[in-house]
Amino acid sequence: MCKRNWTIGIAAIILAVGLGGAALAQNLPKLPDQLTLRQSPGSPGPVTFLHASHMGDRPDCTRCHPKLFSIMKQGAGTTAARRITHADMEKGRQCGACHDGKTAFGRDDCTACHRQ
Ligand code: HEC
Ligand code: HEC
Ligand code: HEC
Protein backbone atom coordinates (compact mmCIF):
# COMPACT_ATOMS: atom_id res chain seq x y z
CA MET A 1 0.00 0.00 0.00
CA CYS A 2 2.66 2.44 1.13
CA LYS A 3 4.94 1.36 -1.75
CA ARG A 4 2.14 2.05 -4.25
CA ASN A 5 1.62 5.67 -3.07
CA TRP A 6 5.34 6.22 -3.35
CA THR A 7 5.28 5.01 -6.96
CA ILE A 8 2.41 7.36 -7.83
CA GLY A 9 4.33 10.24 -6.21
CA ILE A 10 7.40 9.55 -8.33
CA ALA A 11 5.25 9.33 -11.46
CA ALA A 12 3.75 12.76 -10.68
CA ILE A 13 7.20 14.31 -10.27
CA ILE A 14 8.42 12.82 -13.55
CA LEU A 15 5.32 14.17 -15.29
CA ALA A 16 5.85 17.66 -13.82
CA VAL A 17 9.51 17.74 -14.91
CA GLY A 18 8.46 16.57 -18.36
CA LEU A 19 5.93 19.38 -18.76
CA GLY A 20 8.49 21.93 -17.58
CA GLY A 21 10.87 20.69 -20.26
CA ALA A 22 8.19 21.09 -22.93
CA ALA A 23 7.65 24.71 -21.87
CA LEU A 24 11.40 25.38 -22.10
CA ALA A 25 11.54 23.88 -25.60
CA GLN A 26 9.29 26.71 -26.77
CA ASN A 27 12.18 29.10 -26.22
CA LEU A 28 14.01 27.24 -29.01
CA PRO A 29 17.44 27.63 -27.41
CA LYS A 30 19.25 25.79 -30.21
CA LEU A 31 18.22 28.07 -33.10
CA PRO A 32 21.10 29.91 -34.77
CA ASP A 33 20.07 33.39 -33.69
CA GLN A 34 22.27 35.71 -35.70
CA LEU A 35 23.40 34.85 -39.20
CA THR A 36 25.43 37.24 -41.32
CA LEU A 37 24.49 36.22 -44.84
CA ARG A 38 27.17 35.72 -47.46
CA GLN A 39 27.64 39.05 -49.26
CA SER A 40 27.31 39.31 -53.01
CA PRO A 41 29.30 41.78 -55.15
CA GLY A 42 27.80 45.29 -54.96
CA SER A 43 25.91 44.63 -51.73
CA PRO A 44 25.42 47.95 -49.92
CA GLY A 45 26.22 46.32 -46.57
CA PRO A 46 26.06 43.05 -44.66
CA VAL A 47 22.62 41.58 -43.95
CA THR A 48 22.06 39.93 -40.60
CA PHE A 49 19.19 37.47 -40.42
CA LEU A 50 17.61 36.87 -37.02
CA HIS A 51 15.58 33.70 -36.57
CA ALA A 52 14.16 35.16 -33.37
CA SER A 53 12.27 37.92 -35.16
CA HIS A 54 10.89 35.42 -37.70
CA MET A 55 9.28 32.93 -35.36
CA GLY A 56 6.04 34.73 -34.53
CA ASP A 57 3.76 32.94 -32.11
CA ARG A 58 3.92 29.66 -34.01
CA PRO A 59 7.43 28.47 -34.82
CA ASP A 60 7.10 26.71 -38.15
CA CYS A 61 10.42 25.99 -39.81
CA THR A 62 8.76 24.76 -43.00
CA ARG A 63 7.68 28.30 -43.94
CA CYS A 64 11.32 28.73 -45.00
CA HIS A 65 13.07 25.35 -44.92
CA PRO A 66 13.84 23.69 -47.19
CA LYS A 67 11.92 25.39 -50.04
CA LEU A 68 13.08 29.02 -49.66
CA PHE A 69 16.36 28.25 -47.90
CA SER A 70 17.98 24.85 -47.71
CA ILE A 71 19.82 24.28 -44.48
CA MET A 72 23.37 23.53 -45.38
CA LYS A 73 25.46 23.51 -42.28
CA GLN A 74 28.72 25.10 -43.33
CA GLY A 75 29.72 26.76 -40.10
CA ALA A 76 28.05 29.54 -38.19
CA GLY A 77 27.50 32.81 -39.97
CA THR A 78 28.52 31.68 -43.45
CA THR A 79 25.53 29.63 -44.43
CA ALA A 80 24.41 30.64 -47.90
CA ALA A 81 24.23 27.41 -49.83
CA ARG A 82 22.86 29.46 -52.67
CA ARG A 83 23.49 33.16 -53.11
CA ILE A 84 20.66 35.44 -52.15
CA THR A 85 19.99 37.95 -54.91
CA HIS A 86 17.42 40.64 -55.63
CA ALA A 87 16.76 39.04 -59.02
CA ASP A 88 15.41 35.99 -57.14
CA MET A 89 13.57 38.18 -54.61
CA GLU A 90 11.80 39.98 -57.47
CA LYS A 91 10.39 36.59 -58.47
CA GLY A 92 9.03 36.03 -54.98
CA ARG A 93 11.82 33.72 -53.88
CA GLN A 94 14.07 33.79 -50.81
CA CYS A 95 13.42 36.90 -48.66
CA GLY A 96 11.13 38.18 -51.43
CA ALA A 97 8.53 35.51 -50.61
CA CYS A 98 7.49 37.75 -47.70
CA HIS A 99 9.36 41.04 -48.00
CA ASP A 100 7.14 42.34 -50.77
CA GLY A 101 5.53 45.26 -48.95
CA LYS A 102 2.45 43.19 -48.08
CA THR A 103 3.30 40.15 -45.95
CA ALA A 104 6.28 42.07 -44.50
CA PHE A 105 8.03 45.36 -45.28
CA GLY A 106 9.28 45.67 -48.83
CA ARG A 107 12.73 46.25 -50.31
CA ASP A 108 12.68 50.05 -50.79
CA ASP A 109 14.41 50.89 -47.52
CA CYS A 110 17.83 49.34 -48.07
CA THR A 111 18.98 49.92 -44.49
CA ALA A 112 16.12 47.82 -43.12
CA CYS A 113 18.22 44.80 -44.14
CA HIS A 114 21.65 46.11 -45.16
CA ARG A 115 23.27 47.42 -42.03
CA GLN A 116 26.79 48.49 -41.26
C1 HEC B 1 11.58 33.30 -42.15
C2 HEC B 1 12.41 32.25 -42.66
C3 HEC B 1 12.99 31.21 -41.74
C4 HEC B 1 12.33 30.42 -40.81
C5 HEC B 1 10.83 30.43 -40.46
C6 HEC B 1 13.33 29.54 -40.26
N1 HEC B 1 14.55 29.79 -40.82
FE1 HEC B 1 16.29 28.80 -40.47
N2 HEC B 1 17.30 30.00 -41.81
C7 HEC B 1 16.70 31.01 -42.52
C8 HEC B 1 17.72 31.66 -43.34
C9 HEC B 1 17.49 32.86 -44.27
C10 HEC B 1 18.93 30.99 -43.10
C11 HEC B 1 20.28 31.27 -43.75
C12 HEC B 1 20.26 30.56 -45.08
C13 HEC B 1 21.42 30.87 -45.97
O1 HEC B 1 22.36 31.57 -45.58
O2 HEC B 1 21.40 30.35 -47.10
C14 HEC B 1 18.63 29.93 -42.13
C15 HEC B 1 19.56 29.02 -41.65
C16 HEC B 1 19.27 28.02 -40.74
C17 HEC B 1 20.24 27.05 -40.25
C18 HEC B 1 21.69 26.97 -40.66
C19 HEC B 1 22.56 27.79 -39.73
C20 HEC B 1 24.04 27.71 -40.05
O3 HEC B 1 24.81 28.26 -39.26
O4 HEC B 1 24.43 27.14 -41.06
C21 HEC B 1 19.57 26.24 -39.37
C22 HEC B 1 20.15 25.09 -38.56
C23 HEC B 1 18.19 26.70 -39.30
N3 HEC B 1 18.04 27.78 -40.15
C24 HEC B 1 17.21 26.13 -38.53
C25 HEC B 1 15.88 26.56 -38.46
C26 HEC B 1 14.86 25.95 -37.60
C27 HEC B 1 15.10 24.77 -36.66
C28 HEC B 1 13.71 26.64 -37.81
C29 HEC B 1 12.35 26.47 -37.14
C30 HEC B 1 12.33 26.55 -35.69
C31 HEC B 1 14.00 27.68 -38.80
N4 HEC B 1 15.33 27.60 -39.16
C32 HEC B 1 13.07 28.58 -39.30
C33 HEC B 1 15.38 31.36 -42.52
C34 HEC B 1 14.39 30.81 -41.73
C1 HEC C 1 8.16 33.60 -44.30
C2 HEC C 1 8.20 35.07 -44.46
C3 HEC C 1 9.54 35.76 -44.34
C4 HEC C 1 10.71 35.46 -44.99
C5 HEC C 1 10.99 34.36 -46.00
C6 HEC C 1 11.67 36.45 -44.55
N1 HEC C 1 11.09 37.33 -43.68
FE1 HEC C 1 12.00 38.87 -42.69
N2 HEC C 1 10.29 39.26 -41.67
C7 HEC C 1 9.07 38.64 -41.89
C8 HEC C 1 8.07 39.23 -41.02
C9 HEC C 1 6.60 38.85 -40.98
C10 HEC C 1 8.73 40.22 -40.26
C11 HEC C 1 8.14 41.14 -39.18
C12 HEC C 1 7.07 42.03 -39.77
C13 HEC C 1 7.60 43.26 -40.42
O1 HEC C 1 8.43 43.95 -39.82
O2 HEC C 1 7.16 43.59 -41.56
C14 HEC C 1 10.13 40.21 -40.69
C15 HEC C 1 11.10 41.05 -40.19
C16 HEC C 1 12.39 41.18 -40.71
C17 HEC C 1 13.37 42.15 -40.26
C18 HEC C 1 13.21 43.18 -39.13
C19 HEC C 1 13.45 42.52 -37.81
C20 HEC C 1 14.91 42.17 -37.63
O3 HEC C 1 15.22 40.96 -37.56
O4 HEC C 1 15.76 43.06 -37.56
C21 HEC C 1 14.48 41.99 -41.06
C22 HEC C 1 15.78 42.77 -41.02
C23 HEC C 1 14.19 40.89 -41.98
N3 HEC C 1 12.91 40.44 -41.72
C24 HEC C 1 15.06 40.41 -42.94
C25 HEC C 1 14.84 39.27 -43.72
C26 HEC C 1 15.83 38.72 -44.66
C27 HEC C 1 17.21 39.29 -44.92
C28 HEC C 1 15.24 37.62 -45.21
C29 HEC C 1 15.86 36.66 -46.21
C30 HEC C 1 17.16 36.08 -45.84
C31 HEC C 1 13.91 37.48 -44.64
N4 HEC C 1 13.71 38.49 -43.74
C32 HEC C 1 12.99 36.49 -44.97
C33 HEC C 1 8.83 37.60 -42.76
C34 HEC C 1 9.78 36.94 -43.54
C1 HEC D 1 14.32 42.41 -47.14
C2 HEC D 1 15.74 42.62 -46.98
C3 HEC D 1 16.47 43.47 -47.99
C4 HEC D 1 16.21 44.78 -48.37
C5 HEC D 1 15.14 45.71 -47.83
C6 HEC D 1 17.21 45.11 -49.36
N1 HEC D 1 18.06 44.04 -49.56
FE1 HEC D 1 19.65 43.98 -50.86
N2 HEC D 1 20.03 42.06 -50.29
C7 HEC D 1 19.37 41.37 -49.29
C8 HEC D 1 20.05 40.11 -49.05
C9 HEC D 1 19.65 39.07 -48.03
C10 HEC D 1 21.15 40.06 -49.92
C11 HEC D 1 22.24 38.96 -50.03
C12 HEC D 1 23.38 39.26 -49.04
C13 HEC D 1 24.30 40.36 -49.48
O1 HEC D 1 24.75 40.34 -50.64
O2 HEC D 1 24.64 41.24 -48.65
C14 HEC D 1 21.11 41.30 -50.71
C15 HEC D 1 22.01 41.62 -51.75
C16 HEC D 1 22.04 42.81 -52.41
C17 HEC D 1 22.93 43.11 -53.52
C18 HEC D 1 23.95 42.16 -54.15
C19 HEC D 1 23.24 41.01 -54.88
C20 HEC D 1 22.35 41.46 -56.01
O3 HEC D 1 21.17 41.05 -56.00
O4 HEC D 1 22.79 42.24 -56.86
C21 HEC D 1 22.68 44.41 -53.90
C22 HEC D 1 23.36 45.19 -55.01
C23 HEC D 1 21.62 44.91 -53.03
N3 HEC D 1 21.26 43.91 -52.14
C24 HEC D 1 21.09 46.17 -53.07
C25 HEC D 1 20.02 46.62 -52.33
C26 HEC D 1 19.44 47.96 -52.43
C27 HEC D 1 20.02 49.08 -53.32
C28 HEC D 1 18.38 48.03 -51.57
C29 HEC D 1 17.41 49.17 -51.33
C30 HEC D 1 16.79 49.76 -52.54
C31 HEC D 1 18.26 46.70 -50.92
N4 HEC D 1 19.29 45.90 -51.41
C32 HEC D 1 17.29 46.35 -50.00
C33 HEC D 1 18.26 41.80 -48.62
C34 HEC D 1 17.66 43.02 -48.73
CSV table of C-alpha atoms and ligand atoms in Angstrom, one decimal:
chain,number,residue,atom,x,y,z
A,1,MET,CA,0.0,0.0,0.0
A,2,CYS,CA,2.7,2.4,1.1
A,3,LYS,CA,4.9,1.4,-1.8
A,4,ARG,CA,2.1,2.1,-4.2
A,5,ASN,CA,1.6,5.7,-3.1
A,6,TRP,CA,5.3,6.2,-3.4
A,7,THR,CA,5.3,5.0,-7.0
A,8,ILE,CA,2.4,7.4,-7.8
A,9,GLY,CA,4.3,10.2,-6.2
A,10,ILE,CA,7.4,9.6,-8.3
A,11,ALA,CA,5.3,9.3,-11.5
A,12,ALA,CA,3.7,12.8,-10.7
A,13,ILE,CA,7.2,14.3,-10.3
A,14,ILE,CA,8.4,12.8,-13.5
A,15,LEU,CA,5.3,14.2,-15.3
A,16,ALA,CA,5.9,17.7,-13.8
A,17,VAL,CA,9.5,17.7,-14.9
A,18,GLY,CA,8.5,16.6,-18.4
A,19,LEU,CA,5.9,19.4,-18.8
A,20,GLY,CA,8.5,21.9,-17.6
A,21,GLY,CA,10.9,20.7,-20.3
A,22,ALA,CA,8.2,21.1,-22.9
A,23,ALA,CA,7.6,24.7,-21.9
A,24,LEU,CA,11.4,25.4,-22.1
A,25,ALA,CA,11.5,23.9,-25.6
A,26,GLN,CA,9.3,26.7,-26.8
A,27,ASN,CA,12.2,29.1,-26.2
A,28,LEU,CA,14.0,27.2,-29.0
A,29,PRO,CA,17.4,27.6,-27.4
A,30,LYS,CA,19.3,25.8,-30.2
A,31,LEU,CA,18.2,28.1,-33.1
A,32,PRO,CA,21.1,29.9,-34.8
A,33,ASP,CA,20.1,33.4,-33.7
A,34,GLN,CA,22.3,35.7,-35.7
A,35,LEU,CA,23.4,34.8,-39.2
A,36,THR,CA,25.4,37.2,-41.3
A,37,LEU,CA,24.5,36.2,-44.8
A,38,ARG,CA,27.2,35.7,-47.5
A,39,GLN,CA,27.6,39.1,-49.3
A,40,SER,CA,27.3,39.3,-53.0
A,41,PRO,CA,29.3,41.8,-55.1
A,42,GLY,CA,27.8,45.3,-55.0
A,43,SER,CA,25.9,44.6,-51.7
A,44,PRO,CA,25.4,48.0,-49.9
A,45,GLY,CA,26.2,46.3,-46.6
A,46,PRO,CA,26.1,43.1,-44.7
A,47,VAL,CA,22.6,41.6,-44.0
A,48,THR,CA,22.1,39.9,-40.6
A,49,PHE,CA,19.2,37.5,-40.4
A,50,LEU,CA,17.6,36.9,-37.0
A,51,HIS,CA,15.6,33.7,-36.6
A,52,ALA,CA,14.2,35.2,-33.4
A,53,SER,CA,12.3,37.9,-35.2
A,54,HIS,CA,10.9,35.4,-37.7
A,55,MET,CA,9.3,32.9,-35.4
A,56,GLY,CA,6.0,34.7,-34.5
A,57,ASP,CA,3.8,32.9,-32.1
A,58,ARG,CA,3.9,29.7,-34.0
A,59,PRO,CA,7.4,28.5,-34.8
A,60,ASP,CA,7.1,26.7,-38.1
A,61,CYS,CA,10.4,26.0,-39.8
A,62,THR,CA,8.8,24.8,-43.0
A,63,ARG,CA,7.7,28.3,-43.9
A,64,CYS,CA,11.3,28.7,-45.0
A,65,HIS,CA,13.1,25.3,-44.9
A,66,PRO,CA,13.8,23.7,-47.2
A,67,LYS,CA,11.9,25.4,-50.0
A,68,LEU,CA,13.1,29.0,-49.7
A,69,PHE,CA,16.4,28.2,-47.9
A,70,SER,CA,18.0,24.9,-47.7
A,71,ILE,CA,19.8,24.3,-44.5
A,72,MET,CA,23.4,23.5,-45.4
A,73,LYS,CA,25.5,23.5,-42.3
A,74,GLN,CA,28.7,25.1,-43.3
A,75,GLY,CA,29.7,26.8,-40.1
A,76,ALA,CA,28.0,29.5,-38.2
A,77,GLY,CA,27.5,32.8,-40.0
A,78,THR,CA,28.5,31.7,-43.4
A,79,THR,CA,25.5,29.6,-44.4
A,80,ALA,CA,24.4,30.6,-47.9
A,81,ALA,CA,24.2,27.4,-49.8
A,82,ARG,CA,22.9,29.5,-52.7
A,83,ARG,CA,23.5,33.2,-53.1
A,84,ILE,CA,20.7,35.4,-52.1
A,85,THR,CA,20.0,38.0,-54.9
A,86,HIS,CA,17.4,40.6,-55.6
A,87,ALA,CA,16.8,39.0,-59.0
A,88,ASP,CA,15.4,36.0,-57.1
A,89,MET,CA,13.6,38.2,-54.6
A,90,GLU,CA,11.8,40.0,-57.5
A,91,LYS,CA,10.4,36.6,-58.5
A,92,GLY,CA,9.0,36.0,-55.0
A,93,ARG,CA,11.8,33.7,-53.9
A,94,GLN,CA,14.1,33.8,-50.8
A,95,CYS,CA,13.4,36.9,-48.7
A,96,GLY,CA,11.1,38.2,-51.4
A,97,ALA,CA,8.5,35.5,-50.6
A,98,CYS,CA,7.5,37.8,-47.7
A,99,HIS,CA,9.4,41.0,-48.0
A,100,ASP,CA,7.1,42.3,-50.8
A,101,GLY,CA,5.5,45.3,-48.9
A,102,LYS,CA,2.4,43.2,-48.1
A,103,THR,CA,3.3,40.2,-46.0
A,104,ALA,CA,6.3,42.1,-44.5
A,105,PHE,CA,8.0,45.4,-45.3
A,106,GLY,CA,9.3,45.7,-48.8
A,107,ARG,CA,12.7,46.3,-50.3
A,108,ASP,CA,12.7,50.1,-50.8
A,109,ASP,CA,14.4,50.9,-47.5
A,110,CYS,CA,17.8,49.3,-48.1
A,111,THR,CA,19.0,49.9,-44.5
A,112,ALA,CA,16.1,47.8,-43.1
A,113,CYS,CA,18.2,44.8,-44.1
A,114,HIS,CA,21.6,46.1,-45.2
A,115,ARG,CA,23.3,47.4,-42.0
A,116,GLN,CA,26.8,48.5,-41.3
B,1,HEC,C1,11.6,33.3,-42.1
B,1,HEC,C2,12.4,32.2,-42.7
B,1,HEC,C3,13.0,31.2,-41.7
B,1,HEC,C4,12.3,30.4,-40.8
B,1,HEC,C5,10.8,30.4,-40.5
B,1,HEC,C6,13.3,29.5,-40.3
B,1,HEC,N1,14.6,29.8,-40.8
B,1,HEC,FE1,16.3,28.8,-40.5
B,1,HEC,N2,17.3,30.0,-41.8
B,1,HEC,C7,16.7,31.0,-42.5
B,1,HEC,C8,17.7,31.7,-43.3
B,1,HEC,C9,17.5,32.9,-44.3
B,1,HEC,C10,18.9,31.0,-43.1
B,1,HEC,C11,20.3,31.3,-43.7
B,1,HEC,C12,20.3,30.6,-45.1
B,1,HEC,C13,21.4,30.9,-46.0
B,1,HEC,O1,22.4,31.6,-45.6
B,1,HEC,O2,21.4,30.4,-47.1
B,1,HEC,C14,18.6,29.9,-42.1
B,1,HEC,C15,19.6,29.0,-41.7
B,1,HEC,C16,19.3,28.0,-40.7
B,1,HEC,C17,20.2,27.1,-40.2
B,1,HEC,C18,21.7,27.0,-40.7
B,1,HEC,C19,22.6,27.8,-39.7
B,1,HEC,C20,24.0,27.7,-40.0
B,1,HEC,O3,24.8,28.3,-39.3
B,1,HEC,O4,24.4,27.1,-41.1
B,1,HEC,C21,19.6,26.2,-39.4
B,1,HEC,C22,20.2,25.1,-38.6
B,1,HEC,C23,18.2,26.7,-39.3
B,1,HEC,N3,18.0,27.8,-40.1
B,1,HEC,C24,17.2,26.1,-38.5
B,1,HEC,C25,15.9,26.6,-38.5
B,1,HEC,C26,14.9,26.0,-37.6
B,1,HEC,C27,15.1,24.8,-36.7
B,1,HEC,C28,13.7,26.6,-37.8
B,1,HEC,C29,12.4,26.5,-37.1
B,1,HEC,C30,12.3,26.5,-35.7
B,1,HEC,C31,14.0,27.7,-38.8
B,1,HEC,N4,15.3,27.6,-39.2
B,1,HEC,C32,13.1,28.6,-39.3
B,1,HEC,C33,15.4,31.4,-42.5
B,1,HEC,C34,14.4,30.8,-41.7
B,2,HEC,C1,8.2,33.6,-44.3
B,2,HEC,C2,8.2,35.1,-44.5
B,2,HEC,C3,9.5,35.8,-44.3
B,2,HEC,C4,10.7,35.5,-45.0
B,2,HEC,C5,11.0,34.4,-46.0
B,2,HEC,C6,11.7,36.5,-44.5
B,2,HEC,N1,11.1,37.3,-43.7
B,2,HEC,FE1,12.0,38.9,-42.7
B,2,HEC,N2,10.3,39.3,-41.7
B,2,HEC,C7,9.1,38.6,-41.9
B,2,HEC,C8,8.1,39.2,-41.0
B,2,HEC,C9,6.6,38.8,-41.0
B,2,HEC,C10,8.7,40.2,-40.3
B,2,HEC,C11,8.1,41.1,-39.2
B,2,HEC,C12,7.1,42.0,-39.8
B,2,HEC,C13,7.6,43.3,-40.4
B,2,HEC,O1,8.4,44.0,-39.8
B,2,HEC,O2,7.2,43.6,-41.6
B,2,HEC,C14,10.1,40.2,-40.7
B,2,HEC,C15,11.1,41.1,-40.2
B,2,HEC,C16,12.4,41.2,-40.7
B,2,HEC,C17,13.4,42.2,-40.3
B,2,HEC,C18,13.2,43.2,-39.1
B,2,HEC,C19,13.4,42.5,-37.8
B,2,HEC,C20,14.9,42.2,-37.6
B,2,HEC,O3,15.2,41.0,-37.6
B,2,HEC,O4,15.8,43.1,-37.6
B,2,HEC,C21,14.5,42.0,-41.1
B,2,HEC,C22,15.8,42.8,-41.0
B,2,HEC,C23,14.2,40.9,-42.0
B,2,HEC,N3,12.9,40.4,-41.7
B,2,HEC,C24,15.1,40.4,-42.9
B,2,HEC,C25,14.8,39.3,-43.7
B,2,HEC,C26,15.8,38.7,-44.7
B,2,HEC,C27,17.2,39.3,-44.9
B,2,HEC,C28,15.2,37.6,-45.2
B,2,HEC,C29,15.9,36.7,-46.2
B,2,HEC,C30,17.2,36.1,-45.8
B,2,HEC,C31,13.9,37.5,-44.6
B,2,HEC,N4,13.7,38.5,-43.7
B,2,HEC,C32,13.0,36.5,-45.0
B,2,HEC,C33,8.8,37.6,-42.8
B,2,HEC,C34,9.8,36.9,-43.5
B,3,HEC,C1,14.3,42.4,-47.1
B,3,HEC,C2,15.7,42.6,-47.0
B,3,HEC,C3,16.5,43.5,-48.0
B,3,HEC,C4,16.2,44.8,-48.4
B,3,HEC,C5,15.1,45.7,-47.8
B,3,HEC,C6,17.2,45.1,-49.4
B,3,HEC,N1,18.1,44.0,-49.6
B,3,HEC,FE1,19.6,44.0,-50.9
B,3,HEC,N2,20.0,42.1,-50.3
B,3,HEC,C7,19.4,41.4,-49.3
B,3,HEC,C8,20.1,40.1,-49.0
B,3,HEC,C9,19.6,39.1,-48.0
B,3,HEC,C10,21.1,40.1,-49.9
B,3,HEC,C11,22.2,39.0,-50.0
B,3,HEC,C12,23.4,39.3,-49.0
B,3,HEC,C13,24.3,40.4,-49.5
B,3,HEC,O1,24.7,40.3,-50.6
B,3,HEC,O2,24.6,41.2,-48.7
B,3,HEC,C14,21.1,41.3,-50.7
B,3,HEC,C15,22.0,41.6,-51.7
B,3,HEC,C16,22.0,42.8,-52.4
B,3,HEC,C17,22.9,43.1,-53.5
B,3,HEC,C18,23.9,42.2,-54.2
B,3,HEC,C19,23.2,41.0,-54.9
B,3,HEC,C20,22.3,41.5,-56.0
B,3,HEC,O3,21.2,41.1,-56.0
B,3,HEC,O4,22.8,42.2,-56.9
B,3,HEC,C21,22.7,44.4,-53.9
B,3,HEC,C22,23.4,45.2,-55.0
B,3,HEC,C23,21.6,44.9,-53.0
B,3,HEC,N3,21.3,43.9,-52.1
B,3,HEC,C24,21.1,46.2,-53.1
B,3,HEC,C25,20.0,46.6,-52.3
B,3,HEC,C26,19.4,48.0,-52.4
B,3,HEC,C27,20.0,49.1,-53.3
B,3,HEC,C28,18.4,48.0,-51.6
B,3,HEC,C29,17.4,49.2,-51.3
B,3,HEC,C30,16.8,49.8,-52.5
B,3,HEC,C31,18.3,46.7,-50.9
B,3,HEC,N4,19.3,45.9,-51.4
B,3,HEC,C32,17.3,46.3,-50.0
B,3,HEC,C33,18.3,41.8,-48.6
B,3,HEC,C34,17.7,43.0,-48.7
